[in-house]
C-alpha positions as YAML, in Angstrom:
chain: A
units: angstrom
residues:
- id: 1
  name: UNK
  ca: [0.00, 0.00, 0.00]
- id: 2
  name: UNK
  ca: [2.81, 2.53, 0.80]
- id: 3
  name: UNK
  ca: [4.43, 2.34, -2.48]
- id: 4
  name: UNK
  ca: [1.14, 2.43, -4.55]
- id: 5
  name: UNK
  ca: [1.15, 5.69, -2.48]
- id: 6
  name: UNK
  ca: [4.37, 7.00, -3.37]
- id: 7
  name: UNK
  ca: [3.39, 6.37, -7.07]
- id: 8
  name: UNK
  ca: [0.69, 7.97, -7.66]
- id: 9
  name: UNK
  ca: [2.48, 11.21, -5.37]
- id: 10
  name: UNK
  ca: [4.93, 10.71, -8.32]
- id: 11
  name: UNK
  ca: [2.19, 10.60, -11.31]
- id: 12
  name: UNK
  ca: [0.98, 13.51, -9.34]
- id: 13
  name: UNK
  ca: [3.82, 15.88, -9.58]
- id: 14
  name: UNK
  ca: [4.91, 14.96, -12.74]
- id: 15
  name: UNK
  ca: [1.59, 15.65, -14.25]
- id: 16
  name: UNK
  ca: [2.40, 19.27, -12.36]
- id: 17
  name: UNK
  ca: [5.00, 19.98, -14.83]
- id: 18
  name: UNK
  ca: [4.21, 21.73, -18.11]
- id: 19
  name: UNK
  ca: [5.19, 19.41, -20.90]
- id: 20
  name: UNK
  ca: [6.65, 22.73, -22.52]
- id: 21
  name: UNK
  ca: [9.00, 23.24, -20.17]
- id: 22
  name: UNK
  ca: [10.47, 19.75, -20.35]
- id: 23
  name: UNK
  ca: [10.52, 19.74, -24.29]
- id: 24
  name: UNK
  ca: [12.41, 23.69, -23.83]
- id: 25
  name: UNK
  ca: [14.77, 22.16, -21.10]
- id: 26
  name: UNK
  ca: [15.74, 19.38, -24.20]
- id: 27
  name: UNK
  ca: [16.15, 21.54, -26.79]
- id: 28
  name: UNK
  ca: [17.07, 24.87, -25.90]
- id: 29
  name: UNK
  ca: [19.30, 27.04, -28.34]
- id: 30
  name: UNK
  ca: [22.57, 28.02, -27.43]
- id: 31
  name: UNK
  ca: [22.70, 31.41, -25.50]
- id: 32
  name: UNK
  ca: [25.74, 33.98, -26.15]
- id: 33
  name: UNK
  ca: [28.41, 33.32, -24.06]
- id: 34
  name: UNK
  ca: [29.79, 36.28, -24.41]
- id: 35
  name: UNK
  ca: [33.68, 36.28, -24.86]
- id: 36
  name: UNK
  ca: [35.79, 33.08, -25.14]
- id: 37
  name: UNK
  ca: [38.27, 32.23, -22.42]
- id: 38
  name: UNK
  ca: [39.40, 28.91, -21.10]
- id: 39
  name: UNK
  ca: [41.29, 28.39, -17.51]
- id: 40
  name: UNK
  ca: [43.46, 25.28, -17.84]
- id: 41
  name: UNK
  ca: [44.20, 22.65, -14.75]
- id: 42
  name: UNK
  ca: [47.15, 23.92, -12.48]
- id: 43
  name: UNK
  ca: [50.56, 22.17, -13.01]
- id: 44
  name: UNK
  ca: [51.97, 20.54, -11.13]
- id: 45
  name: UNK
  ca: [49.25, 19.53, -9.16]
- id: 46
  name: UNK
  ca: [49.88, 18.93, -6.56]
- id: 47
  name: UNK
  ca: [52.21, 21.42, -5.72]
- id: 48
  name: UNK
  ca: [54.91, 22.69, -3.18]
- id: 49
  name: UNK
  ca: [55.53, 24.98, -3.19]
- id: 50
  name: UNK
  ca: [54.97, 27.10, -7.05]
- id: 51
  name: UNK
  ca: [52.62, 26.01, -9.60]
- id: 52
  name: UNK
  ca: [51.58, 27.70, -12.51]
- id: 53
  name: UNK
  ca: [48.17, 28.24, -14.22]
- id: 54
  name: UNK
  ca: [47.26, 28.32, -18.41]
- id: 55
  name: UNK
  ca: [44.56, 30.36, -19.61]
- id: 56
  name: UNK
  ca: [43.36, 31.61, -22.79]
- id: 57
  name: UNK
  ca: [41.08, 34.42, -23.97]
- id: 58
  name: UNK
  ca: [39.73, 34.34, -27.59]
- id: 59
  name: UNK
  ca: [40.50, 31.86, -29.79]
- id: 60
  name: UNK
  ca: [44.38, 32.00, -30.35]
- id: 61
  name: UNK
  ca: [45.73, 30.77, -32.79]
- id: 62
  name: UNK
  ca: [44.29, 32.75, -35.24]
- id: 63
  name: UNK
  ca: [42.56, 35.20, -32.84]
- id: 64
  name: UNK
  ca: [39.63, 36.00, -35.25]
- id: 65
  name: UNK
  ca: [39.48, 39.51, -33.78]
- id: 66
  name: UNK
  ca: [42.70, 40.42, -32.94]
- id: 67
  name: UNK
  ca: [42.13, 44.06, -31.94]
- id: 68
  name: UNK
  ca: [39.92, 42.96, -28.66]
- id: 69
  name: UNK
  ca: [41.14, 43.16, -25.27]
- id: 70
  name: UNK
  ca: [40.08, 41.00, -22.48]
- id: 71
  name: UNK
  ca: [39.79, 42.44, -18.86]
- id: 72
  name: UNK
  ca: [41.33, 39.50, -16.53]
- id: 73
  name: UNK
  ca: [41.50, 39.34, -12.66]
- id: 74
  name: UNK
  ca: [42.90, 35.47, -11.61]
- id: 75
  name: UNK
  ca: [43.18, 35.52, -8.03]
- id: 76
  name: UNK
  ca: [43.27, 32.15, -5.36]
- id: 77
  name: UNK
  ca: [40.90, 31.61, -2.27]
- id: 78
  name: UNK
  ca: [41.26, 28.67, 0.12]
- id: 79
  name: UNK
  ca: [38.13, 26.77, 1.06]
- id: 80
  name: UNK
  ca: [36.89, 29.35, 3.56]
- id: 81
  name: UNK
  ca: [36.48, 32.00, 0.24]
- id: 82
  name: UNK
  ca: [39.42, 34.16, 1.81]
- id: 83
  name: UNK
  ca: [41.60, 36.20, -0.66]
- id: 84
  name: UNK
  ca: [45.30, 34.14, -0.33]
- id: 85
  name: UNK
  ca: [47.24, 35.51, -3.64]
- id: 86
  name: UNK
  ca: [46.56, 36.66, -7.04]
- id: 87
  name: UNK
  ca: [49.31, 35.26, -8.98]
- id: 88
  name: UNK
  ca: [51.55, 36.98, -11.80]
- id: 89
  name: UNK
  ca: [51.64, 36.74, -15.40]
- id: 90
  name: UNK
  ca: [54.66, 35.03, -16.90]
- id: 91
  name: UNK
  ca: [56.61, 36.01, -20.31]
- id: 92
  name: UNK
  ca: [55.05, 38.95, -22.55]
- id: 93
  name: UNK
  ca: [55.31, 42.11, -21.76]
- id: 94
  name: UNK
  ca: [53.22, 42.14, -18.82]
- id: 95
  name: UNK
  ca: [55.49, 39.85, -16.99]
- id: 96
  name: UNK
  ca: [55.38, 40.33, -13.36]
- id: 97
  name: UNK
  ca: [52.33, 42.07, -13.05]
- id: 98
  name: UNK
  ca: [49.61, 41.17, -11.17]
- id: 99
  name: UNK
  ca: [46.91, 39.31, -12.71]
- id: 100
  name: UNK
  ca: [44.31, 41.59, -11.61]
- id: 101
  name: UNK
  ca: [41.97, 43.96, -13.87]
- id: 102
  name: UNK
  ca: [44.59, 43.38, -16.75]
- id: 103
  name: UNK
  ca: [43.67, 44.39, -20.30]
- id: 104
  name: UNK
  ca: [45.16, 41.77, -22.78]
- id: 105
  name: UNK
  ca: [44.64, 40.28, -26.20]
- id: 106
  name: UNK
  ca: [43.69, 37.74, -27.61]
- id: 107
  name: UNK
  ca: [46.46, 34.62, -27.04]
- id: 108
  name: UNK
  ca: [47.17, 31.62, -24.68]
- id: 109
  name: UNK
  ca: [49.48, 32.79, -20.92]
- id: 110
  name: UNK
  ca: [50.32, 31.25, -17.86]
- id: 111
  name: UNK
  ca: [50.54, 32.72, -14.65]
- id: 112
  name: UNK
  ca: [52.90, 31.90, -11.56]
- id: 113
  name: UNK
  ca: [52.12, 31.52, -7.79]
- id: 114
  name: UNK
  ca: [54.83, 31.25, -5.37]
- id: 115
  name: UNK
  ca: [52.94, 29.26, -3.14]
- id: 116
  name: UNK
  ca: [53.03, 32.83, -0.70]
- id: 117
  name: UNK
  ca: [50.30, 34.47, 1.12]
- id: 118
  name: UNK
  ca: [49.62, 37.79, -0.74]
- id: 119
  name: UNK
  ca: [51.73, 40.24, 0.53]
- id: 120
  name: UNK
  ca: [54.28, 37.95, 2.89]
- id: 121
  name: UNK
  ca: [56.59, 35.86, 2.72]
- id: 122
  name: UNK
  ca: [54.04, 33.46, 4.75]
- id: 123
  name: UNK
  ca: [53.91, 29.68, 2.77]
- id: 124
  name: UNK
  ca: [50.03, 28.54, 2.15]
- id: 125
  name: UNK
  ca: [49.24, 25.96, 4.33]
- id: 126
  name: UNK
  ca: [48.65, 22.19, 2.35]
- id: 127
  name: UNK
  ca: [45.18, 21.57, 1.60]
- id: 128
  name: UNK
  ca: [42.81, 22.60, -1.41]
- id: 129
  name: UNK
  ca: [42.55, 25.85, -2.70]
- id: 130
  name: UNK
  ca: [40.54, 27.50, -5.74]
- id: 131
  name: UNK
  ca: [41.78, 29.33, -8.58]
- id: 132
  name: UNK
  ca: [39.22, 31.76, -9.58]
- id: 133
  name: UNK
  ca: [39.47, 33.44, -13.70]
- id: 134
  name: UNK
  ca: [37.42, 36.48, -14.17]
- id: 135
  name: UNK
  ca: [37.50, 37.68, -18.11]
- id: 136
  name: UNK
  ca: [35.23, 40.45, -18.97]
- id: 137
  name: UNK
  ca: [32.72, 39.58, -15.92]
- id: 138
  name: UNK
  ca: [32.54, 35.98, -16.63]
- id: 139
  name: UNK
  ca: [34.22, 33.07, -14.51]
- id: 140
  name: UNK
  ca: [35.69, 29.90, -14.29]
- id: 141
  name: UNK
  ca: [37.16, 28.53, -11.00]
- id: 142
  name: UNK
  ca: [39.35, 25.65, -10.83]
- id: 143
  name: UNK
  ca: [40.46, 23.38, -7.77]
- id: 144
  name: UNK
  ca: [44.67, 22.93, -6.79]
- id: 145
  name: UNK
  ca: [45.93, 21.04, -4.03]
- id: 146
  name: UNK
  ca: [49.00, 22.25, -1.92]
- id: 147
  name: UNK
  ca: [50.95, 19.17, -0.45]
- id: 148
  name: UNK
  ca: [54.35, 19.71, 1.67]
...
């Protein structure tokens, strides 16, 4: 008796559910979405105590509009969402800065993290961590583990 119950609470709900939605849900068109970046996996990972982090923003090679910029902010929480680092971008001429609010092009980069709180000369503690990529008000985030 208790599952003839639970069935028909089933048939119940479902029949609660407009059949358009479920046919929209199926075959919905692709949305813009907006400009084309990528945030690659961490290597090495896992890490002590540097690691570095690929990204790309357009569609490099060929970089269909090469005149675009891309505003880019990567920056690294731990699992409590606090601020830890924002790492630096490697090779270009950018190198060294700050990955935060940069305006670049179109093309494939990596950024470095020491493995160093922001601002000390502190070492992040092991555990997991996120890597967050902000292009243009969009973003990825991306897990890394820290192992000493």
């Amino acid at each position: 008796m208790r599952h003839l119950w639970a069935a028909m609470v089933v048939l119940a709900l479902g029949a609660l559910v407009p059949r358009g939605a479920m046919a929209q849900e199926q075959s919905s068109p692709p949305r813009d979405r907006g400009p084309k970046f990528e945030l690659g996996q961490n290597y090495p990972n896992p890490f002590n105590p540097t690691t570095t982090i690929p990204f790309t923003l357009g569609d490099p090679p060929s970089c269909s509009d090469p005149g675009r910029t891309y505003r880019v902010t990567l920056q690294i929480y731990n699992i409590l969402a606090q601020l830890v680092a924002i790492p630096v971008l490697q090779g270009g001429g950018d190198a060294g800065q700050p990955v935060r609010e940069l305006e670049l092009p179109c093309g494939s980069y990596t950024a470095y993290w020491d493995g160093n709180i922001n601002g000390t000369s502190e070492e992040a503690a092991s555990g997991v961590y996120l890597y967050r990529l902000q292009v243009d008000g969009r973003v990825v985030v991306k897990k890394m583990l820290v192992a000493k």
